[in-house]
Tab-separated table of C-alpha atoms in Angstrom:
chain	number	residue	atom	x	y	z
A	1488	MET	CA	0.000	0.000	0.000
A	1489	THR	CA	1.420	3.360	-0.959
A	1490	LEU	CA	1.696	6.149	1.564
A	1491	ARG	CA	-0.740	8.273	-0.448
A	1492	ARG	CA	-3.349	5.528	-0.453
A	1493	ALA	CA	-2.978	4.951	3.278
A	1494	ALA	CA	-3.308	8.671	3.950
A	1495	SER	CA	-6.459	8.809	1.807
A	1496	ILE	CA	-8.009	5.921	3.728
A	1497	VAL	CA	-7.193	7.544	7.069
A	1498	LEU	CA	-8.608	10.881	5.911
A	1499	LEU	CA	-11.744	9.199	4.635
A	1500	ALA	CA	-12.126	7.382	7.950
A	1501	GLY	CA	-11.787	10.704	9.783
A	1502	LEU	CA	-14.400	12.402	7.580
A	1503	THR	CA	-16.735	9.417	7.949
A	1504	ALA	CA	-16.349	9.605	11.730
A	1505	MET	CA	-17.131	13.325	11.603
A	1506	ALA	CA	-20.252	12.890	9.473
A	1507	GLY	CA	-21.404	9.881	11.486
A	1508	GLN	CA	-20.957	11.625	14.796
A	1509	ALA	CA	-22.729	14.777	13.565
A	1510	ALA	CA	-25.671	12.713	12.285
A	1511	TYR	CA	-25.781	10.706	15.508
A	1512	ARG	CA	-25.822	13.869	17.660
A	1513	VAL	CA	-28.676	15.332	15.617
A	1514	TRP	CA	-30.594	12.060	15.986
A	1515	GLU	CA	-29.723	11.608	19.636
A	1516	THR	CA	-30.274	15.135	21.003
A	1517	PRO	CA	-34.106	15.209	20.973
A	1518	ARG	CA	-34.264	11.663	22.324
A	1519	THR	CA	-31.879	12.464	25.168
A	1520	ILE	CA	-33.838	15.587	26.073
A	1521	MET	CA	-37.132	13.697	25.884
A	1522	ALA	CA	-35.796	10.817	27.989
A	1523	ARG	CA	-34.711	13.329	30.624
A	1524	MET	CA	-38.101	15.066	30.532
A	1525	GLU	CA	-39.999	11.783	30.646
A	1526	ARG	CA	-38.006	10.682	33.702
A	1527	ALA	CA	-38.539	14.052	35.382
A	1528	VAL	CA	-42.296	14.028	34.757
A	1529	ALA	CA	-42.637	10.378	35.820
A	1530	GLY	CA	-40.635	11.191	38.953
A	1531	ALA	CA	-42.847	14.165	39.801
A	1532	ALA	CA	-46.025	12.168	39.118
A	1533	GLU	CA	-44.702	9.126	41.008
A	1534	GLY	CA	-44.839	6.907	37.958
A	1535	TYR	CA	-45.403	6.677	34.227
A	1536	ASN	CA	-48.970	7.081	32.899
A	1537	ARG	CA	-49.856	9.341	35.822
A	1538	CYS	CA	-50.814	13.012	35.689
A	1539	PHE	CA	-48.555	15.675	37.097
A	1540	HIS	CA	-50.372	18.987	37.547
A	1541	ARG	CA	-48.420	22.193	37.876
A	1542	ARG	CA	-50.242	24.235	40.476
A	1543	SER	CA	-48.386	27.525	40.583
A	1544	LEU	CA	-47.540	30.262	38.105
A	1545	ALA	CA	-44.308	31.046	39.994
A	1546	LEU	CA	-41.113	30.842	37.974
A	1547	ARG	CA	-39.088	27.669	38.367
A	1548	PRO	CA	-35.325	28.002	37.979
A	1549	GLY	CA	-33.842	25.907	35.182
A	1550	GLY	CA	-36.291	23.657	33.370
A	1551	ILE	CA	-36.991	23.859	29.676
A	1552	ARG	CA	-36.020	26.857	27.577
A	1553	ARG	CA	-38.625	29.303	26.335
A	1554	PRO	CA	-41.232	28.181	28.883
A	1555	ASN	CA	-44.766	29.385	28.225
A	1556	PRO	CA	-45.823	31.668	31.116
A	1557	ASP	CA	-49.488	31.802	30.044
A	1558	VAL	CA	-50.491	28.257	30.760
A	1559	LEU	CA	-50.488	25.880	33.685
A	1560	PRO	CA	-49.583	22.495	32.222
A	1561	THR	CA	-50.550	18.995	33.190
A	1562	THR	CA	-47.942	16.539	31.948
A	1563	VAL	CA	-48.011	12.772	31.634
A	1564	ALA	CA	-44.998	10.643	30.748
A	1565	TYR	CA	-46.493	7.695	28.941
A	1566	ASP	CA	-45.158	4.177	28.606
A	1567	LEU	CA	-47.304	1.992	26.379
A	1568	SER	CA	-45.473	-1.252	27.105
A	1569	ALA	CA	-48.214	-2.345	29.547
A	1570	GLY	CA	-51.141	-1.063	27.484
A	1571	ALA	CA	-52.790	2.075	26.139
A	1572	LEU	CA	-53.150	5.327	28.068
A	1573	HIS	CA	-56.700	6.645	28.425
A	1574	LEU	CA	-57.110	10.332	29.285
A	1575	THR	CA	-60.512	11.799	30.096
A	1576	GLY	CA	-61.894	14.927	31.708
A	1577	PRO	CA	-63.466	18.324	31.163
A	1578	VAL	CA	-61.842	20.973	28.984
A	1579	TRP	CA	-60.994	24.396	30.404
A	1580	GLU	CA	-63.108	27.068	28.773
A	1581	PRO	CA	-60.679	30.026	28.577
A	1582	TYR	CA	-58.289	27.795	26.607
A	1583	TRP	CA	-57.380	24.138	26.724
A	1584	SER	CA	-55.281	21.964	24.454
A	1585	LEU	CA	-53.808	18.488	24.567
A	1586	SER	CA	-50.566	17.750	22.713
A	1587	VAL	CA	-48.793	14.414	22.348
A	1588	TYR	CA	-45.027	14.312	21.778
A	1589	ALA	CA	-43.347	11.112	20.628
A	1590	HIS	CA	-39.995	10.039	22.042
A	1591	ASN	CA	-38.108	11.967	19.335
A	1592	SER	CA	-39.972	15.123	20.576
A	1593	ASP	CA	-42.123	15.331	17.436
A	1594	ASN	CA	-45.612	16.770	18.057
A	1595	ILE	CA	-47.757	13.901	16.745
A	1596	PHE	CA	-51.158	15.130	17.892
A	1597	VAL	CA	-52.866	18.256	19.167
A	1598	ILE	CA	-56.475	19.153	19.877
A	1599	ASN	CA	-58.064	22.165	21.577
A	1600	ASP	CA	-61.291	22.796	23.461
A	1601	ARG	CA	-63.058	24.366	20.483
A	1602	GLU	CA	-62.554	21.195	18.479
A	1603	LEU	CA	-64.463	19.213	21.124
A	1604	GLU	CA	-68.182	19.904	21.070
A	1605	SER	CA	-68.994	18.015	24.264
A	1606	GLY	CA	-66.830	20.093	26.576
A	1607	ARG	CA	-65.011	16.893	27.544
A	1608	PHE	CA	-61.973	15.115	26.175
A	1609	ASP	CA	-61.558	11.388	25.742
A	1610	VAL	CA	-58.214	10.414	24.221
A	1611	LEU	CA	-56.632	6.977	23.971
A	1612	ILE	CA	-52.899	6.814	23.202
A	1613	SER	CA	-51.854	3.389	21.965
A	1614	ALA	CA	-48.962	1.678	20.221
A	1615	ALA	CA	-51.265	0.319	17.492
A	1616	PRO	CA	-54.727	1.313	16.216
A	1617	ALA	CA	-57.263	0.441	18.932
A	1618	THR	CA	-60.953	-0.327	19.001
A	1619	THR	CA	-62.643	2.523	20.809
A	1620	GLY	CA	-66.054	3.915	21.590
A	1621	SER	CA	-67.520	6.585	19.319
A	1622	GLY	CA	-66.448	9.519	21.466
A	1623	THR	CA	-62.854	8.425	21.919
A	1624	VAL	CA	-60.020	9.876	19.855
A	1625	ASN	CA	-57.321	7.276	19.216
A	1626	VAL	CA	-53.741	8.568	18.895
A	1627	VAL	CA	-51.234	5.982	17.681
A	1628	SER	CA	-47.776	6.727	19.036
A	1629	PRO	CA	-44.773	5.736	16.902
A	1630	SER	CA	-42.741	5.272	20.092
A	1631	THR	CA	-43.461	3.309	23.272
A	1632	THR	CA	-42.742	6.316	25.455
A	1633	GLY	CA	-43.439	10.013	25.104
A	1634	LEU	CA	-45.119	12.957	26.776
A	1635	VAL	CA	-48.610	14.396	26.904
A	1636	VAL	CA	-48.891	18.104	27.657
A	1637	ILE	CA	-52.289	19.553	28.551
A	1638	ARG	CA	-52.273	23.334	28.549
A	1639	ARG	CA	-54.818	25.419	30.419
A	1640	LEU	CA	-54.745	29.191	30.149
A	1641	ALA	CA	-53.961	30.901	33.458
A	1642	ALA	CA	-53.843	34.646	32.876
A	1643	ASP	CA	-53.349	35.368	36.580
A	1644	THR	CA	-53.588	33.840	40.044
A	1645	THR	CA	-57.312	34.616	40.438
A	1646	MET	CA	-58.055	31.806	37.973
A	1647	LEU	CA	-56.112	29.204	39.937
A	1648	PRO	CA	-58.751	27.771	42.338
A	1649	ALA	CA	-61.139	26.932	39.487
A	1650	LEU	CA	-58.270	25.742	37.341
A	1651	HIS	CA	-57.038	23.387	40.067
A	1652	ARG	CA	-60.534	21.879	40.328
A	1653	ASN	CA	-60.523	21.373	36.577
A	1654	GLN	CA	-57.130	19.645	36.777
A	1655	ASP	CA	-58.358	17.350	39.535
A	1656	ARG	CA	-61.361	16.240	37.499
A	1657	MET	CA	-59.242	14.653	34.763
A	1658	ALA	CA	-58.237	10.993	34.846
A	1659	CYS	CA	-55.330	8.975	33.447
A	1660	ARG	CA	-55.565	5.202	33.397
A	1661	VAL	CA	-53.838	2.347	31.606
A	1662	ILE	CA	-56.005	0.068	29.467
A	1663	PRO	CA	-54.331	-3.355	29.405
A	1664	GLN	CA	-53.623	-4.832	25.982
A	1665	GLY	CA	-56.700	-6.531	24.538
A	1666	ALA	CA	-59.166	-4.571	26.668
A	1667	GLU	CA	-61.423	-1.933	25.116
A	1668	ALA	CA	-61.409	1.721	26.130
B	1357	MET	CA	6.621	-0.243	14.562
B	1358	ASN	CA	5.510	1.534	11.419
B	1359	ALA	CA	2.202	-0.371	11.510
B	1360	LEU	CA	1.674	0.616	15.155
B	1361	ARG	CA	2.423	4.245	14.371
B	1362	ALA	CA	0.072	4.208	11.383
B	1363	SER	CA	-2.703	2.637	13.451
B	1364	SER	CA	-2.265	5.236	16.177
B	1365	LEU	CA	-2.382	8.003	13.621
B	1366	ALA	CA	-5.514	6.556	12.035
B	1367	LEU	CA	-7.179	6.267	15.452
B	1368	LEU	CA	-6.248	9.853	16.251
B	1369	VAL	CA	-7.728	11.087	12.967
B	1370	ILE	CA	-10.949	9.157	13.644
B	1371	ILE	CA	-11.200	10.552	17.194
B	1372	ILE	CA	-10.567	14.076	15.943
B	1373	GLY	CA	-13.144	13.499	13.208
B	1374	ALA	CA	-15.740	12.261	15.694
B	1375	GLY	CA	-15.035	15.198	17.993
B	1376	GLY	CA	-15.343	17.562	15.063
B	1377	GLY	CA	-18.662	15.982	14.141
B	1378	ALA	CA	-20.025	16.457	17.652
B	1379	TRP	CA	-18.840	20.089	17.620
B	1380	LEU	CA	-20.390	20.672	14.205
B	1381	ALA	CA	-23.749	19.271	15.371
B	1382	TRP	CA	-23.627	21.348	18.560
B	1383	LYS	CA	-22.837	24.492	16.557
B	1384	ARG	CA	-25.877	23.872	14.349
B	1385	MET	CA	-28.128	23.679	17.425
B	1386	THR	CA	-27.198	26.839	19.345
B	1387	ALA	CA	-29.732	29.557	20.129
B	1388	GLU	CA	-28.124	31.891	17.593
B	1389	GLU	CA	-28.322	29.246	14.897
B	1390	VAL	CA	-31.946	28.446	15.743
B	1391	ASN	CA	-32.893	32.114	15.564
B	1392	ALA	CA	-30.876	32.604	12.371
B	1393	ARG	CA	-32.880	29.826	10.700
B	1394	ILE	CA	-36.236	31.532	11.230
B	1395	GLU	CA	-37.346	32.042	7.692
B	1396	ARG	CA	-39.963	34.789	7.521
B	1397	SER	CA	-39.814	38.340	8.812
B	1398	SER	CA	-41.867	41.499	9.081
B	1399	GLY	CA	-40.253	44.517	10.745
B	1400	PRO	CA	-38.564	43.224	13.912
B	1401	TRP	CA	-40.648	40.023	13.996
B	1402	ARG	CA	-39.540	36.694	12.599
B	1403	TRP	CA	-41.384	33.418	12.440
B	1404	ASN	CA	-41.527	29.991	10.858
B	1405	ALA	CA	-44.462	28.922	8.769
B	1406	ASP	CA	-45.794	25.463	7.965
B	1407	ASP	CA	-44.511	23.730	11.095
B	1408	ARG	CA	-40.920	23.821	9.886
B	1409	MET	CA	-39.792	22.970	13.409
B	1410	PHE	CA	-40.824	19.355	12.740
B	1411	SER	CA	-39.873	19.135	9.064
B	1412	ASP	CA	-36.541	17.305	9.339
B	1413	ALA	CA	-34.189	15.715	11.875
B	1414	LEU	CA	-32.070	18.833	12.361
B	1415	SER	CA	-35.144	21.039	12.878
B	1416	ILE	CA	-36.549	18.556	15.411
B	1417	ALA	CA	-33.203	18.523	17.244
B	1418	ARG	CA	-33.015	22.328	17.279
B	1419	THR	CA	-36.575	22.597	18.549
B	1420	ALA	CA	-35.898	20.074	21.318
B	1421	GLN	CA	-32.721	21.894	22.305
B	1422	PHE	CA	-34.130	25.397	22.277
B	1423	GLY	CA	-37.865	25.632	22.919
B	1424	PRO	CA	-39.172	22.087	23.228
B	1425	PHE	CA	-42.848	21.093	23.123
B	1426	PRO	CA	-44.112	23.730	20.701
B	1427	MET	CA	-47.564	23.408	19.221
B	1428	GLY	CA	-48.325	23.322	15.512
B	1429	SER	CA	-49.142	26.478	13.571
B	1430	SER	CA	-52.871	25.702	13.616
B	1431	GLN	CA	-52.760	26.224	17.395
B	1432	VAL	CA	-50.078	28.866	17.890
B	1433	THR	CA	-47.796	30.994	15.758
B	1434	TYR	CA	-44.606	32.103	17.498
B	1435	TYR	CA	-43.272	35.511	16.420
B	1436	VAL	CA	-39.776	36.207	17.739
B	1437	ALA	CA	-38.077	39.629	17.989
B	1438	LEU	CA	-34.353	39.836	18.643
B	1439	ALA	CA	-34.063	43.528	17.750
B	1440	ASP	CA	-36.171	46.662	17.913
B	1441	SER	CA	-37.696	48.350	14.859
B	1442	SER	CA	-34.462	50.253	14.182
B	1443	GLY	CA	-32.475	47.013	14.111
B	1444	GLU	CA	-30.743	47.417	17.488
B	1445	ARG	CA	-30.414	44.289	19.609
B	1446	LEU	CA	-33.087	44.135	22.353
B	1447	ARG	CA	-31.742	44.516	25.872
B	1448	GLY	CA	-33.349	43.657	29.180
B	1449	ASP	CA	-32.063	46.852	30.785
B	1450	ALA	CA	-33.813	49.183	28.327
B	1451	ARG	CA	-37.466	50.157	27.956
B	1452	TYR	CA	-39.441	49.546	24.780
B	1453	ARG	CA	-42.873	50.545	23.560
B	1454	LEU	CA	-44.757	48.011	21.474
B	1455	HIS	CA	-47.425	49.579	19.351
B	1456	GLY	CA	-49.813	48.493	16.604
B	1457	PRO	CA	-53.230	47.038	15.865
B	1458	LEU	CA	-54.593	44.028	17.751
B	1459	PRO	CA	-54.258	40.677	16.014
B	1460	ARG	CA	-57.360	38.700	15.059
B	1461	THR	CA	-56.838	35.695	17.242
B	1462	ARG	CA	-58.378	33.798	20.126
B	1463	PHE	CA	-55.818	35.346	22.431
B	1464	TRP	CA	-52.236	36.521	22.339
B	1465	SER	CA	-49.354	37.037	24.721
B	1466	ILE	CA	-45.896	38.586	24.717
B	1467	ALA	CA	-43.083	37.262	26.928
B	1468	ALA	CA	-39.458	38.398	27.355
B	1469	TYR	CA	-36.573	35.910	27.642
B	1470	ASP	CA	-32.891	36.336	28.383
B	1471	GLU	CA	-30.462	35.248	25.703
B	1472	THR	CA	-30.362	31.680	27.042
B	1473	GLY	CA	-34.135	31.331	26.706
B	1474	TYR	CA	-35.265	31.774	30.303
B	1475	LEU	CA	-37.823	34.211	31.697
B	1476	PHE	CA	-36.640	37.159	33.797
B	1477	GLU	CA	-37.237	36.706	37.499
B	1478	ASN	CA	-39.051	39.705	38.973
B	1479	PRO	CA	-40.742	40.516	42.311
B	1480	ALA	CA	-44.108	41.089	40.631
B	1481	GLN	CA	-43.933	37.518	39.230
B	1482	LYS	CA	-45.159	38.879	35.929
B	1483	TYR	CA	-43.775	37.033	32.937
B	1484	SER	CA	-46.048	37.975	30.062
B	1485	LEU	CA	-48.523	40.488	28.740
B	1486	SER	CA	-51.646	39.041	27.237
B	1487	SER	CA	-55.054	39.873	25.848
B	1488	GLU	CA	-56.576	37.970	28.786
B	1489	ARG	CA	-54.718	40.098	31.316
B	1490	LEU	CA	-55.770	43.332	29.623
B	1491	ALA	CA	-59.375	42.182	29.229
B	1492	SER	CA	-59.638	41.301	32.928
B	1493	SER	CA	-57.614	44.237	34.273
B	1494	ASP	CA	-58.995	45.935	37.380
B	1495	ASP	CA	-57.524	49.270	36.234
B	1496	PRO	CA	-59.661	50.374	33.262
B	1497	ALA	CA	-58.038	53.815	33.287
B	1498	ALA	CA	-54.610	52.415	32.469
B	1499	GLU	CA	-53.331	53.535	29.067
B	1500	ALA	CA	-52.695	49.997	27.828
B	1501	VAL	CA	-56.144	48.836	28.924
B	1502	GLN	CA	-57.832	51.764	27.193
B	1503	ALA	CA	-55.816	51.146	24.027
B	1504	PHE	CA	-56.811	47.473	24.139
B	1505	ALA	CA	-60.486	48.403	24.500
B	1506	ALA	CA	-60.095	50.687	21.481
B	1507	GLY	CA	-58.580	47.871	19.394
B	1508	ARG	CA	-54.941	48.882	19.697
B	1509	LEU	CA	-51.906	47.271	21.232
B	1510	ASP	CA	-49.851	49.689	23.334
B	1511	LEU	CA	-47.473	47.997	25.750
B	1512	THR	CA	-44.250	48.865	27.549
B	1513	VAL	CA	-41.531	46.291	28.127
B	1514	GLY	CA	-38.717	46.842	30.625
B	1515	VAL	CA	-40.732	48.448	33.436
B	1516	PRO	CA	-40.459	47.059	36.984
B	1517	GLY	CA	-43.681	46.402	38.899
B	1518	GLY	CA	-47.009	45.042	37.899
B	1519	ALA	CA	-48.847	47.958	36.248
B	1520	PRO	CA	-51.239	46.886	33.469
B	1521	GLY	CA	-49.620	46.760	30.049
B	1522	THR	CA	-46.068	46.736	31.397
B	1523	LEU	CA	-43.596	43.877	31.611
B	1524	PRO	CA	-40.519	43.723	33.870
B	1525	THR	CA	-37.276	42.456	32.365
B	1526	GLY	CA	-33.685	42.145	33.616
B	1527	SER	CA	-30.216	42.732	32.221
B	1528	GLY	CA	-28.299	41.668	29.156
B	1529	PRO	CA	-29.524	40.791	25.675
B	1530	MET	CA	-33.083	39.524	25.446
B	1531	PHE	CA	-35.681	38.491	22.922
B	1532	LEU	CA	-39.455	38.688	22.809
B	1533	VAL	CA	-41.865	35.927	21.843
B	1534	PHE	CA	-45.296	37.011	20.643
B	1535	ARG	CA	-47.602	33.981	20.828
B	1536	VAL	CA	-50.759	34.135	18.775
B	1537	TYR	CA	-53.212	31.355	19.663
B	1538	GLN	CA	-55.527	30.067	16.951
B	1539	PRO	CA	-54.768	32.927	14.584
B	1540	GLU	CA	-57.219	34.007	11.919
B	1541	THR	CA	-56.232	34.795	8.357
B	1542	PRO	CA	-55.341	37.552	7.747
B	1543	LEU	CA	-54.063	38.241	11.227
B	1544	PHE	CA	-53.992	42.011	10.734
B	1545	PRO	CA	-56.579	42.874	8.070
B	1546	GLY	CA	-55.782	45.992	6.071
B	1547	ALA	CA	-52.248	46.293	7.442
B	1548	ASP	CA	-49.393	47.069	5.071
B	1549	SER	CA	-47.130	44.397	6.573
B	1550	PRO	CA	-47.774	40.903	7.987
B	1551	VAL	CA	-46.952	41.935	11.589
B	1552	PRO	CA	-47.404	45.728	11.924
B	1553	ILE	CA	-46.316	45.924	15.573
B	1554	THR	CA	-43.406	48.280	16.118
B	1555	ILE	CA	-40.839	48.029	18.900
B	1556	GLU	CA	-39.534	51.465	19.793
B	1557	ARG	CA	-36.708	51.947	22.262
B	1558	LEU	CA	-37.662	54.589	24.848
B	1559	ASP	CA	-34.403	54.980	26.728
B	1560	SER	CA	-30.899	53.587	27.165
B	1561	PRO	CA	-29.608	51.607	30.130
């Protein structure tokens, strides 16, 4: 092997390592951030598939960047390995939305209160299409884990007592595989 | 010996290459890079259309790194201002007047962030100005509340305290995010630009 050929191979290996590492970091970054967030939410809620309600509008040091100061979120870290996650409850009239983020942080589903005529939400997140009742919205997650973020508008602290009651009236439960929502 | 030396050299090049790749990826996901990639602009406001934040792997990574869990454009449009209307970088230790017509939307809010993307701590615990706050204000005589009732947006950013229509900030470079929830089309009917809200600097630090 000539010196020139060996140098070319080494250079190519270096460039391949650079491109591979860059691509891996781009792929890995959202998943790492999501995994951290899922663990944090599950820790705060004392488990996966459980609701964690933020109760206060006070600023929390650290946390995610560009936090939204207008809403009080309920978050659920889901894990569909044991079954589907069924979320039900009343919407919050001033503004309510439910967003589902897959494990790569992609926003795979969103719905708001004005899109629900009944004033209630009934959402089933599953790993595969599920048989549901007529009023249930089925969201199929491309990943086993992810996050649900429910946003309720909280313009100021005077809204909090009613908002807390609204939070407490929602339910999260796991539907075992094979059972119907 | 030569083979050992060549192998070591090859390993070093691969390690340097991998390190360079990680650096390159990190550089493409900084706040400056994210803001530089915002594709549309009107005066000081910049925004992405068509849910570009989820359009490809790099955009998803940038979104996760700097402003995770956004909602799609059917729910919210995020207008970002890094500079005032004269092109000067926004600073937390200056005062600014925001002025223009009200957007046609379910509700809107404006929040100020430091350059790392965090809200400014303040004793009034006030982190945004919104249509809801102005609509429910208990001070109808306040200038901002009267302007709101008349269909105009007239706000002051960089003012300590909790007076209606004012938002406390802090020090150092900052940026504003104008969130428009469930926007109608057009957002500002009859306006001569897509986002006709000016940001005028009132004083220097």
